[in-house]
XYZ file of C-alpha atoms in Angstrom:
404
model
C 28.539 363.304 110.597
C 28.750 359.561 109.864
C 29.010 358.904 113.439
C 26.396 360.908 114.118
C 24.184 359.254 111.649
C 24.941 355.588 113.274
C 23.414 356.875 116.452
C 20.726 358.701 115.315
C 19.504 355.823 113.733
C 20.160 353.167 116.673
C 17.548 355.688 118.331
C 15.017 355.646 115.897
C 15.594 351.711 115.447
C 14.731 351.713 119.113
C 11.396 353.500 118.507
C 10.164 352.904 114.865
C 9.582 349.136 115.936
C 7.983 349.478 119.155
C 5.998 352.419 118.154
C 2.399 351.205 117.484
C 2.839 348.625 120.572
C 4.068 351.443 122.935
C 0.724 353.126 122.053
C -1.533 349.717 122.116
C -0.017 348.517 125.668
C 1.294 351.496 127.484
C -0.859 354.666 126.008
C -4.006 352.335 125.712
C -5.561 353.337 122.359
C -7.268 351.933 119.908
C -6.178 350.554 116.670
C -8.166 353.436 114.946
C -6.680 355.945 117.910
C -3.074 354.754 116.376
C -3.885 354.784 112.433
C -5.625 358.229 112.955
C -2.230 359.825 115.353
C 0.056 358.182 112.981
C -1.323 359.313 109.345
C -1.315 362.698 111.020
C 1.522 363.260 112.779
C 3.180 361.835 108.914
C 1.186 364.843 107.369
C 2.446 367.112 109.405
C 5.836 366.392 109.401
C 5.504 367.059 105.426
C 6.385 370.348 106.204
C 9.626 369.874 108.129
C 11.438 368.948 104.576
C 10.887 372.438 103.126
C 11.232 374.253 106.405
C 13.965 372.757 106.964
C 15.713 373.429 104.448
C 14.766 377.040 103.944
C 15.914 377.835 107.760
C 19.763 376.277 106.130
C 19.774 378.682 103.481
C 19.605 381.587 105.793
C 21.217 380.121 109.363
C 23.830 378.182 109.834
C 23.223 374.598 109.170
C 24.828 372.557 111.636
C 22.598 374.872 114.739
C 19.710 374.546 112.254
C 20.296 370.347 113.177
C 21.450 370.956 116.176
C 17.925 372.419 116.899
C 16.110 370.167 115.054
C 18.046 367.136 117.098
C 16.905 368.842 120.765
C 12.974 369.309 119.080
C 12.892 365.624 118.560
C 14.441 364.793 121.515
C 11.849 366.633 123.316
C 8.887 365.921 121.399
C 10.138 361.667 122.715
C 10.164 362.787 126.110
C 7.484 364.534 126.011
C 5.604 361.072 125.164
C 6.630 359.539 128.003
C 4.589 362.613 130.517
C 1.096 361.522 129.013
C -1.713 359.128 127.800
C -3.585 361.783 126.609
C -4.615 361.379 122.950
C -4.443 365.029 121.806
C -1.097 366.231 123.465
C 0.038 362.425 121.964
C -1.075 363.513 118.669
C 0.852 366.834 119.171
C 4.029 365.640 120.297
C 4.317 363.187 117.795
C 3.550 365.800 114.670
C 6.388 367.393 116.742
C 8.355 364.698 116.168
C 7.583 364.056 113.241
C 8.259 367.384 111.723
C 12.007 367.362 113.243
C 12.793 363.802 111.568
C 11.524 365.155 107.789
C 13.798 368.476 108.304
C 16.954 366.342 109.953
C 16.602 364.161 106.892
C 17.104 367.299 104.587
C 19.341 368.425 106.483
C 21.776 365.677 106.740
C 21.739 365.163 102.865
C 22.470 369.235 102.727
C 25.303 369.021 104.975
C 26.809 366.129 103.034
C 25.829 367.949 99.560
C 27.999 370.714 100.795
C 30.903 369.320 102.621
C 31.948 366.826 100.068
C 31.317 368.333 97.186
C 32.577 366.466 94.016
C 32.464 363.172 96.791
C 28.663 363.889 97.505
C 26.977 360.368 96.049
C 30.037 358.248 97.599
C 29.592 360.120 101.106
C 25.129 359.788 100.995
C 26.209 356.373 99.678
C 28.719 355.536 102.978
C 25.977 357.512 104.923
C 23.318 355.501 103.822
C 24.965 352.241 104.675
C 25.905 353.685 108.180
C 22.919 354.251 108.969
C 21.198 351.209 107.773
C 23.777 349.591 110.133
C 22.158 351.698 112.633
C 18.886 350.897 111.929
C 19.843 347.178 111.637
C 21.155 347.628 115.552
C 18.576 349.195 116.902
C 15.558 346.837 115.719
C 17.962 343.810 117.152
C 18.254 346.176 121.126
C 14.010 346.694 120.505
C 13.446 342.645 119.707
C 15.734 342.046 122.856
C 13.922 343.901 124.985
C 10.614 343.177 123.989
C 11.439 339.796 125.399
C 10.592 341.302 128.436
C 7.233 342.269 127.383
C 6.396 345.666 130.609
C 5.850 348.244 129.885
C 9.201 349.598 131.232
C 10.433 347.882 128.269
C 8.724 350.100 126.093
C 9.258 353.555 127.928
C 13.196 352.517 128.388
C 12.847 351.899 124.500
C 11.724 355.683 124.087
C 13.702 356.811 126.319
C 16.374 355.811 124.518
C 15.391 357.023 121.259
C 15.341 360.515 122.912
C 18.877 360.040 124.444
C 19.641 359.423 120.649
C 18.830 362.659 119.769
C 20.779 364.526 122.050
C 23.773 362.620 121.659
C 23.389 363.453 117.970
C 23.261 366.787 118.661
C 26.363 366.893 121.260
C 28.091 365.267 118.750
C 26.949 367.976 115.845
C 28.428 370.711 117.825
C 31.991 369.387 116.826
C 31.195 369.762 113.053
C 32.270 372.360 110.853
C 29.776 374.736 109.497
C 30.222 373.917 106.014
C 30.478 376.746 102.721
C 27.248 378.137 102.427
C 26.571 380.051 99.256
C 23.309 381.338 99.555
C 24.646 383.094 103.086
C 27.934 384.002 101.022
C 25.157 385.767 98.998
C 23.144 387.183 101.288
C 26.069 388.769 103.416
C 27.998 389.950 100.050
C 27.635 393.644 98.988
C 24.676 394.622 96.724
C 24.910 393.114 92.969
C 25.145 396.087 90.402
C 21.946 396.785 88.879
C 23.071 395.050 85.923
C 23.363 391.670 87.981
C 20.456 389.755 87.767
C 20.035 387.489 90.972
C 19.766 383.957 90.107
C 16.566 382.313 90.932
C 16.327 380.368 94.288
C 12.717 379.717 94.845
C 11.972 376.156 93.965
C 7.978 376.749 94.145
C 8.306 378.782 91.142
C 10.843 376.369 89.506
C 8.337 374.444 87.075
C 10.966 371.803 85.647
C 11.854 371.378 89.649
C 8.580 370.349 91.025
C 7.611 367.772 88.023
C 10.931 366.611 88.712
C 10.012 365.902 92.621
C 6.412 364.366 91.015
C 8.320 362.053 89.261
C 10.626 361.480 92.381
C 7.215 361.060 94.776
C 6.785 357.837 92.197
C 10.036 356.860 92.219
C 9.879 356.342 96.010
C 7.338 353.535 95.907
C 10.154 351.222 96.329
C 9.852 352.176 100.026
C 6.175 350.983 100.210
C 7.006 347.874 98.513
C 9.044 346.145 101.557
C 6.728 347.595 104.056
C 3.353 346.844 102.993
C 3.555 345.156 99.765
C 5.845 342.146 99.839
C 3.966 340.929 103.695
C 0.248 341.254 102.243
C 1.495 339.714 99.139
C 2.469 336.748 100.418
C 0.031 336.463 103.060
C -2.556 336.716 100.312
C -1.874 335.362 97.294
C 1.282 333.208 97.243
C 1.641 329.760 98.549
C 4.819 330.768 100.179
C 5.950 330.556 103.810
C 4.814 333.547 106.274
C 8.046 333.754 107.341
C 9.557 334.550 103.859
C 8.423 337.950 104.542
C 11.260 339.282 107.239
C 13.637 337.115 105.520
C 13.165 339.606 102.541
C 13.908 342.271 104.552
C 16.676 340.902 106.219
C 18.071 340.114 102.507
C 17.075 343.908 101.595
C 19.088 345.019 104.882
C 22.618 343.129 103.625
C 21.932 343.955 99.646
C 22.251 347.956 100.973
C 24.843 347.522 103.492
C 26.951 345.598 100.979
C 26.323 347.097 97.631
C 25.392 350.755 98.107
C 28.662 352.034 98.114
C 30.140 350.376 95.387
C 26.945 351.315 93.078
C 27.683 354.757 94.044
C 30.857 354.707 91.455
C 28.744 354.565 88.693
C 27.057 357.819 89.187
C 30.568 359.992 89.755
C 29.367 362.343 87.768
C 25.829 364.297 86.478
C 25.495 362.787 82.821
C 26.562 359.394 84.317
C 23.671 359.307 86.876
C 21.205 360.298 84.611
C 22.181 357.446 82.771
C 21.310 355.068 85.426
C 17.736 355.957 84.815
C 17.664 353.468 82.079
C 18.629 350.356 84.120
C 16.131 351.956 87.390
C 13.483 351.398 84.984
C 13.909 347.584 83.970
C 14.656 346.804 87.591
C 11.071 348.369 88.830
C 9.430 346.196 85.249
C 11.474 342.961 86.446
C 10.428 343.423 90.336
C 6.679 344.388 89.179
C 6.484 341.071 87.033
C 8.581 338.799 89.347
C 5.627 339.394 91.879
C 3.012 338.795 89.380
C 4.391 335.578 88.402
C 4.669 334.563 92.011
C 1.266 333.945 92.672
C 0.930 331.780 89.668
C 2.353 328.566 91.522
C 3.327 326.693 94.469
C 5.607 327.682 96.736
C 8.287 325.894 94.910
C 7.585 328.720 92.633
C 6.905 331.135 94.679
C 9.953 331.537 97.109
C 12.276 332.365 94.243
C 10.392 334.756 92.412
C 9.492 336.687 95.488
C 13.255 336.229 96.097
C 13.852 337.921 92.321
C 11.601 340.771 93.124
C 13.248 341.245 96.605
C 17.023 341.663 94.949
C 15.109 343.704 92.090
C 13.238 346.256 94.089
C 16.234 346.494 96.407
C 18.567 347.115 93.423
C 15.669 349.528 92.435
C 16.306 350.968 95.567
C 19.929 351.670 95.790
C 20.093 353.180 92.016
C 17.398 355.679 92.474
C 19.247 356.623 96.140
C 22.207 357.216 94.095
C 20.548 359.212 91.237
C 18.515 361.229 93.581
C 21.490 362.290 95.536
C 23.282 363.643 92.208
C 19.875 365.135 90.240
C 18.565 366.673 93.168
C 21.751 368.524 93.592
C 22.346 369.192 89.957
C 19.157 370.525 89.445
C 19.415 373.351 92.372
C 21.197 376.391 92.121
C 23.924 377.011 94.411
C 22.485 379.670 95.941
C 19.027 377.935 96.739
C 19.999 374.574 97.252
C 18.479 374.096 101.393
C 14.979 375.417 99.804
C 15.426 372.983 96.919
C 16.558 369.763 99.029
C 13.471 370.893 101.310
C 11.181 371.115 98.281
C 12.796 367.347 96.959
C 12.329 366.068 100.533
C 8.493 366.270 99.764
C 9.013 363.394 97.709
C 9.818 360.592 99.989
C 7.349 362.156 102.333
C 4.238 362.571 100.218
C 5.777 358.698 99.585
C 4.613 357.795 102.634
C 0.973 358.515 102.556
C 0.319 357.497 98.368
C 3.076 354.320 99.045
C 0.973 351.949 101.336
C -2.161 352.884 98.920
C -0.513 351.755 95.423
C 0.954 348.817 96.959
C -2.639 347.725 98.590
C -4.261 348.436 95.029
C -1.719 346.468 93.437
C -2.369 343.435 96.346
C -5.855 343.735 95.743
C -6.196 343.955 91.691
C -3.662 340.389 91.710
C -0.928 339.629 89.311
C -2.169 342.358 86.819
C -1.904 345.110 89.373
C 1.775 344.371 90.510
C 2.673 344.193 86.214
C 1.215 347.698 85.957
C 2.849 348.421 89.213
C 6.004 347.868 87.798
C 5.488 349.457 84.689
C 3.898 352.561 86.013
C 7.288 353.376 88.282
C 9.894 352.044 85.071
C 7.759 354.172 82.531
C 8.108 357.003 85.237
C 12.140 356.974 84.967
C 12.013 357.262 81.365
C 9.199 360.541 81.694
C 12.303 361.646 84.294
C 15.568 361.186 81.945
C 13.454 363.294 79.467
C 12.771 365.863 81.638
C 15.718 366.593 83.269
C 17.999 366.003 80.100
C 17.749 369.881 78.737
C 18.319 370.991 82.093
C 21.250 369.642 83.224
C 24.177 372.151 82.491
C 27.190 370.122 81.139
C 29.485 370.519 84.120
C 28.319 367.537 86.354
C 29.551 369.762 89.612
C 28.631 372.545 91.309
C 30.190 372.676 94.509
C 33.679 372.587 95.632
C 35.530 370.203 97.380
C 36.380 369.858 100.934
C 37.583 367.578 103.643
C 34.425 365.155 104.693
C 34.188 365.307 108.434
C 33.102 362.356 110.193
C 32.192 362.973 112.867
């Protein structure tokens, strides 16, 4: 699965860059044309989280992804046939819906083949993949060089070629112990055994969880949106501090996200780590206040402080979420709870950009509350989860991590 993660995500390096010019210079639309196709296709593919991960609690997982692999791989293609807005708009929400559920679905496969192992495998994961990400943007900037539009379409084309090999490669995997199947195929409980609750929309404590999680994701919007306009706007810093932050956010992940991932072995330990998430988000909210109080003398380093902070942010609430997520689920629900979680990141996407622009906007004062808002957030999260959490911090049992 870990090689298959490194090439789905050379693919989507290939794409996610080139995107919004592939549909400027080859499709021909407007810049409201690509907002519009964009923010929908995102809504959309809202959906493919829970789907997703109700379709693993009652098929087997790896075809579930093997499916999902071949409906994105199609939907990519598919872009290449046309220039027409509306069947654009409709492959792409295609698209888009297979990348939400894949991302569930990954992070279920890895919750249950590694069991007690599952925050050091999403942690090796993670870094594989933002490797692969890493690769892909530098293929997309070389052959942008070029500038044709073959450029682009060999770009997509590759993306889609992604896909498939992802799914070749799934077919090797395992199917992995599935205990809501184990349940469903199992003889009928006596009448005295009362069937364990597996609906997550019903699961109160569950969804304010993923409302606090939807917050906890801002991080995301930061590096995207935030940290470019900020320093376009309202720092005296260099332009071109902006990729080098990312570039620094890139290596900090790659380098540290494994290690951090020892800290959260177990379900009481990560829960714990929502005490030092917090004063990360409060230093990275203030670091970017102060920045735009100076010159750039000032400015570079504090910018710098809030990159490492948010990015440190970042990697802590990966590795909580992986363990809390899990922990919180029962066994026999878990695909329609990791669906239900997944709403989180993707709801993320459409409030993220909006904070982050507020924030820009209001000045110093709005990145300090900012900051606040998310670090105040963990603490309204330890509370809530803390008389949930059952004292054994496992629930699944171990077994061999494939990697393939």
């Amino acid at each position: 699965m870990l090689t298959i993660a490194l090439v789905d995500r050379i693919g989507s390096g290939l794409w996610a860059s080139v995107s919004v010019l592939y549909f400027t210079y080859v499709s021909s639309l407007s810049v409201a044309q690509v907002g519009t196709l964009a923010a929908v296709a995102g809504a959309i593919g809202i959906a493919g989280a829970p789907l997703g991960g109700r379709l693993a609690d009652r098929f087997p997982l790896t075809r579930v992804l093997i499916a999902v692999q071949l409906l994105r791989a199609v939907a990519s293609l598919a872009l290449l046939t046309t220039n027409d807005y509306a069947l654009l708009l409709a492959f792409s929400a295609a698209g888009s819906l297979g990348d939400r559920a894949a991302s569930v679905l990954t992070r279920l496969y890895a919750t249950r083949v590694a069991g007690a192992d599952r925050v050091r495998y999403q942690a090796v994961h993670r870094t594989v993949a933002n490797a692969g990400w890493a690769l892909g943007g530098l293929a997309a900037a070389t052959a942008l060089a070029l500038g044709t539009a073959s450029a682009y379409q060999w770009l997509l084309a590759g993306d889609a070629l992604s896909f498939i090999a992802s799914a070749l490669l799934t077919l090797r995997c395992g199917e992995p112990p599935s205990p809501s199947r184990a349940v469903a195929t199992s003889k009928t409980p006596t009448p005295t055994t009362k069937p364990p609750r597996t609906n997550p929309w019903r699961d109160r404590t569950y969804l304010a969880y993923v409302a606090t999680e939807t917050v906890l994701f801002l991080d995301d919007a930061v590096f995207k949106v935030g940290l470019p306009l900020w320093i376009a706007h309202a720092t005296s810093a260099p332009h071109g501090l902006a990729p080098l932050l990312l570039v620094l956010n890139n290596v900090m992940v790659v380098a540290l996200q494994v290690p951090l991932a020892r800290f959260a072995t177990t379900t009481r330990a990560a829960r714990k780590l929502l005490t030092p998430l917090s004063a990360a988000f409060a230093l990275g909210g203030m670091a970017m206040a102060f920045s735009a109080t100076g010159g750039a003398a000032t400015a570079i380093p504090l910018l710098t402080v809030a990159a490492v902070a948010f990015t440190l942010a970042e990697m802590i609430h990966a590795t909580v979420s992986w363990e809390l997520s899990v922990a919180l689920a029962p066994d026999t629900g878990q695909g329609a709870y990791l669906g239900v979680h997944g709403l989180a990141q993707s709801a993320q996407r459409s409030v993220g950009p909006l904070a982050v622009t507020a924030a820009v906007t209001i000045g110093p004062a709005g990145w300090t509350c900012f900051g606040g808002f998310i670090a105040l957030t963990c603490l309204i999260q330890d509370r809530l989860v803390r008389d949930r959490l059952a004292p054994t911090p496992l629930s699944v049992p171990p077994v061999t991590v494939s990697e393939q």
